[in-house]
Amino acid sequence: MILAGMSSATRLLVADDVEIARRILAHIDAGTTDEGESWREPVENYLNPGRFAAELRMLRSMPSVFVPAATIPNPGDHVERIAFGVPLFAVRGRDQRARVFRNACRHRGFALVEAAGCAHALVCRYHGWTYRLDGSLSHVPHSDAFTDLDVSTRGLVEVPSREVDGLIVIGPLDSADVGRQESADDAMAWLTDGSPWRDKLVPAERLILVDSTLRAMNWKVLAEQFLEGYHIRSTHKDTFFPVQYDDLNVVERFGPNSRITFPYQNIERLRGRPESTWTTDARVTYLYQLFPNVMLATFPDVIAVVVIDPVDVGHSTVTTYSMVRPDVAARVSLSPTDRLVGAGSFIERGLVEDNEMSAGVQRGLQSGANEFVEFGRHESAIGHFHATLDERLAAASAGTPD
């Protein structure tokens, strides 16, 4: 059951594991999959720099997921990311609160955090200006040289953020008028109710790998590769297809977000067992698309949070944060050959194949063969993504809530 709004006191935004298993087994028996509306996306929307600039303005005016909370588990831990072209970093304070700041020293603008790490204070490498973990300015070398400096007003510039259900979510990076603020508040509500993913992500508190790669693809092409299972047989014939199903998915929407369930063939083992014992653990991959640019994927033993950052109309940075439960981390540390993520792993091989397909799509967009990209009824999560993007762009342009 999926509810259309956020006001119900008894929300159930996505189906529970038993209902998902029922739907999958029914699809297997019938040879079917979830269907929705088809969609045609103009090729121009992937190639036009003006359209990209409008998207970037809109994205900066809306809340979004910044990083998983597991990236900064302890006081002093910090991590940086360029979000929609804006350099930011998150840091865990001595009070255990996670804060997000614009990544610039208040002296000459040097990027204060250059890589993930842990520190008792944040010290600018250029001139040594020093900030406490709460962002306040604590030390300026030769401060007598700055006659008008008011230390109390020269702390780091904080971005409003919330830490909820394993994610650190940031508010809009650009100021908005009243109408757009209402729209942003609604979007924030959909990102800070983690009930759909809470029980999957929160236990995976150990970060084991971060990979960040610049790819020569429009950000929407990269988002699309996660949102359908119509390609499993042809793209993943030696990786995912032998253990999953081709073109068999359960698709759910909650607000601007989606969840796509990719079942494994071992879900058949549930047949004949009491439903009270059913679990989808290691029997499905759940893919949560958290609008606009974040994918949260569950694999056996691994949770991956993938952030797609638009750079320009033809380039995006893809950052993947891989996390596991503490018991899995202990098991892997005892068995160095148990490669869960990274080069050569099962997950990585599948992602390489997906990225090859996206690169091919990007080349094809330039060919002039098509006026639009065709998405069928079995790819309805992609249509939902594009429809939501269009609605947000229209609302941003009109200055009214969507």
Coordinates of N, CA and C in Angstrom, one line a residue, residues 134-233:
D134 N 32.1 22.9 15.8 CA 30.7 23.5 15.6 C 30.8 24.6 14.6
G135 N 31.9 24.9 14.0 CA 32.1 25.9 13.0 C 32.5 27.3 13.5
S136 N 32.6 27.5 14.8 CA 33.0 28.8 15.3 C 34.5 29.0 15.1
L137 N 34.9 30.2 14.8 CA 36.3 30.6 14.6 C 37.0 30.7 16.0
S138 N 38.1 29.9 16.1 CA 38.7 29.9 17.5 C 40.1 30.6 17.5
H139 N 40.8 30.7 16.3 CA 42.1 31.2 16.3 C 42.5 31.8 15.0
V140 N 43.0 33.0 15.0 CA 43.5 33.7 13.8 C 45.0 34.1 14.1
P141 N 45.9 33.5 13.4 CA 47.3 33.9 13.5 C 47.5 35.4 13.3
H142 N 48.2 36.1 14.1 CA 48.5 37.5 14.0 C 47.2 38.3 13.8
S143 N 46.2 38.0 14.7 CA 44.9 38.6 14.6 C 44.9 40.2 14.7
D144 N 46.0 40.7 15.2 CA 46.1 42.2 15.3 C 46.2 42.8 13.9
A145 N 46.5 42.0 12.9 CA 46.6 42.6 11.5 C 45.2 42.8 10.9
F146 N 44.2 42.3 11.6 CA 42.8 42.4 11.0 C 42.0 43.4 12.0
T147 N 42.0 44.6 11.6 CA 41.5 45.7 12.5 C 40.0 45.6 12.7
D148 N 39.3 45.1 11.7 CA 37.8 45.1 11.8 C 37.3 43.7 12.0
L149 N 38.1 42.8 12.3 CA 37.7 41.4 12.4 C 36.9 41.1 13.7
D150 N 35.6 40.6 13.6 CA 34.8 40.2 14.7 C 34.7 38.7 14.7
V151 N 35.5 38.1 15.5 CA 35.6 36.6 15.5 C 34.3 35.9 15.6
S152 N 33.4 36.5 16.4 CA 32.1 35.9 16.7 C 31.2 35.8 15.5
T153 N 31.5 36.6 14.4 CA 30.7 36.6 13.2 C 31.3 36.0 12.1
R154 N 32.6 35.4 12.3 CA 33.3 34.9 11.1 C 33.5 33.4 11.2
G155 N 32.5 32.7 11.8 CA 32.5 31.3 11.8 C 32.2 30.7 10.4
L156 N 32.3 29.4 10.3 CA 31.9 28.8 9.0 C 30.4 29.0 8.7
V157 N 30.1 29.0 7.4 CA 28.7 29.2 7.0 C 28.0 27.9 7.0
E158 N 27.0 27.7 7.8 CA 26.4 26.4 8.0 C 25.2 26.3 7.0
V159 N 25.0 25.1 6.5 CA 23.9 24.8 5.6 C 22.9 24.0 6.5
P160 N 21.6 24.4 6.5 CA 20.6 23.7 7.3 C 20.6 22.2 6.9
S161 N 20.6 21.3 7.9 CA 20.7 19.9 7.7 C 20.0 19.1 8.8
R162 N 19.6 17.9 8.5 CA 19.0 17.0 9.5 C 19.6 15.6 9.3
E163 N 19.9 15.0 10.4 CA 20.4 13.6 10.4 C 19.2 12.7 10.8
V164 N 18.7 11.9 9.8 CA 17.6 11.0 10.1 C 17.7 9.7 9.4
D165 N 17.5 8.6 10.2 CA 17.5 7.3 9.7 C 18.7 6.9 8.8
G166 N 19.9 7.3 9.2 CA 21.1 6.9 8.5 C 21.5 7.8 7.4
L167 N 20.8 8.9 7.2 CA 21.2 9.8 6.2 C 21.3 11.2 6.7
I168 N 22.2 12.0 6.2 CA 22.3 13.4 6.5 C 21.7 14.2 5.3
V169 N 20.7 14.9 5.5 CA 19.9 15.6 4.5 C 20.1 17.1 4.6
I170 N 20.4 17.7 3.5 CA 20.6 19.2 3.5 C 19.4 19.9 3.0
G171 N 19.2 21.1 3.5 CA 18.2 22.0 2.9 C 18.6 22.6 1.6
P172 N 17.8 23.5 1.1 CA 18.2 24.2 -0.2 C 19.5 25.0 0.0
L173 N 20.3 25.0 -1.1 CA 21.6 25.7 -1.1 C 21.4 27.1 -1.5
D174 N 20.3 27.4 -2.2 CA 20.0 28.8 -2.7 C 18.7 29.2 -2.0
S175 N 18.6 30.5 -1.7 CA 17.4 31.0 -1.1 C 16.3 30.9 -2.0
A176 N 15.1 30.8 -1.4 CA 13.9 30.7 -2.2 C 12.8 31.7 -1.7
D177 N 11.9 32.0 -2.6 CA 10.7 32.8 -2.2 C 9.8 31.9 -1.4
V178 N 8.7 32.5 -0.9 CA 7.8 31.8 0.0 C 7.2 30.6 -0.7
G179 N 6.8 30.8 -2.0 CA 6.2 29.7 -2.7 C 7.1 28.5 -2.8
R180 N 8.3 28.7 -3.3 CA 9.3 27.7 -3.4 C 9.7 27.1 -2.1
Q181 N 9.7 27.9 -1.0 CA 10.0 27.4 0.3 C 9.0 26.3 0.7
E182 N 7.7 26.5 0.4 CA 6.7 25.6 0.8 C 7.0 24.3 0.0
S183 N 7.4 24.4 -1.2 CA 7.7 23.2 -2.0 C 8.9 22.5 -1.4
A184 N 9.9 23.2 -1.0 CA 11.1 22.7 -0.4 C 10.8 22.0 0.9
D185 N 9.9 22.5 1.7 CA 9.5 21.9 2.9 C 8.8 20.6 2.7
D186 N 8.0 20.5 1.7 CA 7.3 19.2 1.3 C 8.4 18.2 0.9
A187 N 9.3 18.6 0.1 CA 10.4 17.7 -0.4 C 11.2 17.2 0.8
M188 N 11.5 18.1 1.7 CA 12.3 17.7 2.9 C 11.5 16.7 3.7
A189 N 10.2 16.8 3.8 CA 9.4 15.8 4.6 C 9.6 14.4 4.0
W190 N 9.6 14.3 2.6 CA 9.7 13.0 2.0 C 11.1 12.4 2.2
L191 N 12.1 13.2 2.4 CA 13.5 12.7 2.6 C 13.8 12.4 4.1
T192 N 13.0 12.9 5.0 CA 13.3 12.8 6.4 C 12.4 11.8 7.1
D193 N 11.4 11.2 6.3 CA 10.7 10.1 6.8 C 11.3 8.8 6.3
G194 N 12.2 8.3 7.1 CA 13.0 7.1 6.6 C 12.4 5.8 6.8
S195 N 11.1 5.8 7.1 CA 10.4 4.5 7.3 C 10.5 3.5 6.2
P196 N 10.6 3.9 4.9 CA 10.8 2.9 3.9 C 12.1 2.2 3.9
W197 N 13.2 2.9 4.4 CA 14.5 2.3 4.3 C 15.2 2.1 5.7
R198 N 14.6 2.6 6.7 CA 15.2 2.6 8.0 C 15.8 1.3 8.5
D199 N 15.0 0.2 8.4 CA 15.5 -1.0 8.9 C 16.6 -1.7 8.0
K200 N 16.7 -1.2 6.8 CA 17.8 -1.7 5.9 C 19.1 -0.9 6.1
L201 N 19.0 0.4 6.2 CA 20.2 1.3 6.2 C 20.8 1.4 7.6
V202 N 20.0 1.7 8.6 CA 20.6 2.0 9.9 C 21.5 1.0 10.5
P203 N 21.2 -0.3 10.4 CA 22.1 -1.3 10.9 C 23.5 -1.4 10.2
A204 N 23.6 -0.9 9.0 CA 24.8 -0.9 8.2 C 25.6 0.3 8.6
E205 N 26.2 0.3 9.8 CA 26.9 1.5 10.3 C 28.4 1.5 10.1
R206 N 28.9 0.5 9.4 CA 30.4 0.5 9.1 C 30.6 0.8 7.6
L207 N 31.3 1.9 7.4 CA 31.7 2.3 6.0 C 32.9 1.5 5.6
I208 N 32.9 0.8 4.5 CA 34.0 0.0 4.1 C 34.7 0.5 2.8
L209 N 34.0 1.3 2.0 CA 34.6 1.7 0.8 C 33.8 3.0 0.3
V210 N 34.6 3.9 -0.2 CA 34.1 5.1 -0.9 C 34.8 5.2 -2.3
D211 N 34.0 5.3 -3.3 CA 34.6 5.4 -4.7 C 33.9 6.6 -5.3
S212 N 34.7 7.5 -5.9 CA 34.2 8.7 -6.6 C 34.8 8.8 -8.0
T213 N 34.0 8.8 -9.0 CA 34.5 8.8 -10.4 C 33.7 9.8 -11.2
L214 N 34.5 10.6 -12.0 CA 33.9 11.5 -13.0 C 33.5 10.7 -14.2
R215 N 32.3 10.8 -14.7 CA 31.8 10.1 -15.9 C 31.3 11.0 -16.9
A216 N 31.6 10.8 -18.2 CA 31.2 11.6 -19.3 C 29.8 11.3 -19.7
M217 N 28.8 11.6 -18.8 CA 27.4 11.3 -19.0 C 26.6 12.3 -18.3
N218 N 25.4 12.6 -18.9 CA 24.4 13.5 -18.3 C 23.9 12.8 -17.1
W219 N 23.6 13.5 -16.0 CA 23.2 12.9 -14.7 C 22.0 12.1 -14.8
K220 N 21.1 12.5 -15.7 CA 19.8 11.8 -15.9 C 20.0 10.4 -16.5
V221 N 20.9 10.3 -17.4 CA 21.2 9.0 -18.0 C 21.7 8.0 -16.9
L222 N 22.6 8.5 -16.1 CA 23.1 7.7 -15.0 C 22.0 7.3 -14.0
A223 N 21.1 8.2 -13.7 CA 20.0 7.9 -12.8 C 19.1 6.8 -13.4
E224 N 18.9 6.9 -14.7 CA 17.9 5.9 -15.4 C 18.4 4.5 -15.3
Q225 N 19.8 4.3 -15.2 CA 20.3 2.9 -15.3 C 19.9 2.1 -14.1
F226 N 19.5 2.8 -13.0 CA 19.2 2.1 -11.7 C 17.7 1.7 -11.7
L227 N 16.8 2.3 -12.5 CA 15.4 2.3 -12.3 C 14.6 1.3 -13.0
E228 N 15.2 0.3 -13.6 CA 14.4 -0.7 -14.3 C 15.2 -2.0 -14.4
G229 N 14.4 -3.1 -14.5 CA 15.0 -4.5 -14.6 C 14.8 -5.1 -16.0
Y230 N 14.4 -4.3 -16.9 CA 14.1 -4.7 -18.3 C 15.4 -5.1 -19.0
H231 N 16.6 -4.7 -18.5 CA 17.9 -4.9 -19.1 C 18.7 -6.1 -18.5
I232 N 18.1 -6.8 -17.5 CA 18.9 -7.7 -16.8 C 19.5 -8.8 -17.7
R233 N 18.7 -9.5 -18.5 CA 19.2 -10.6 -19.3 C 20.3 -10.1 -20.3

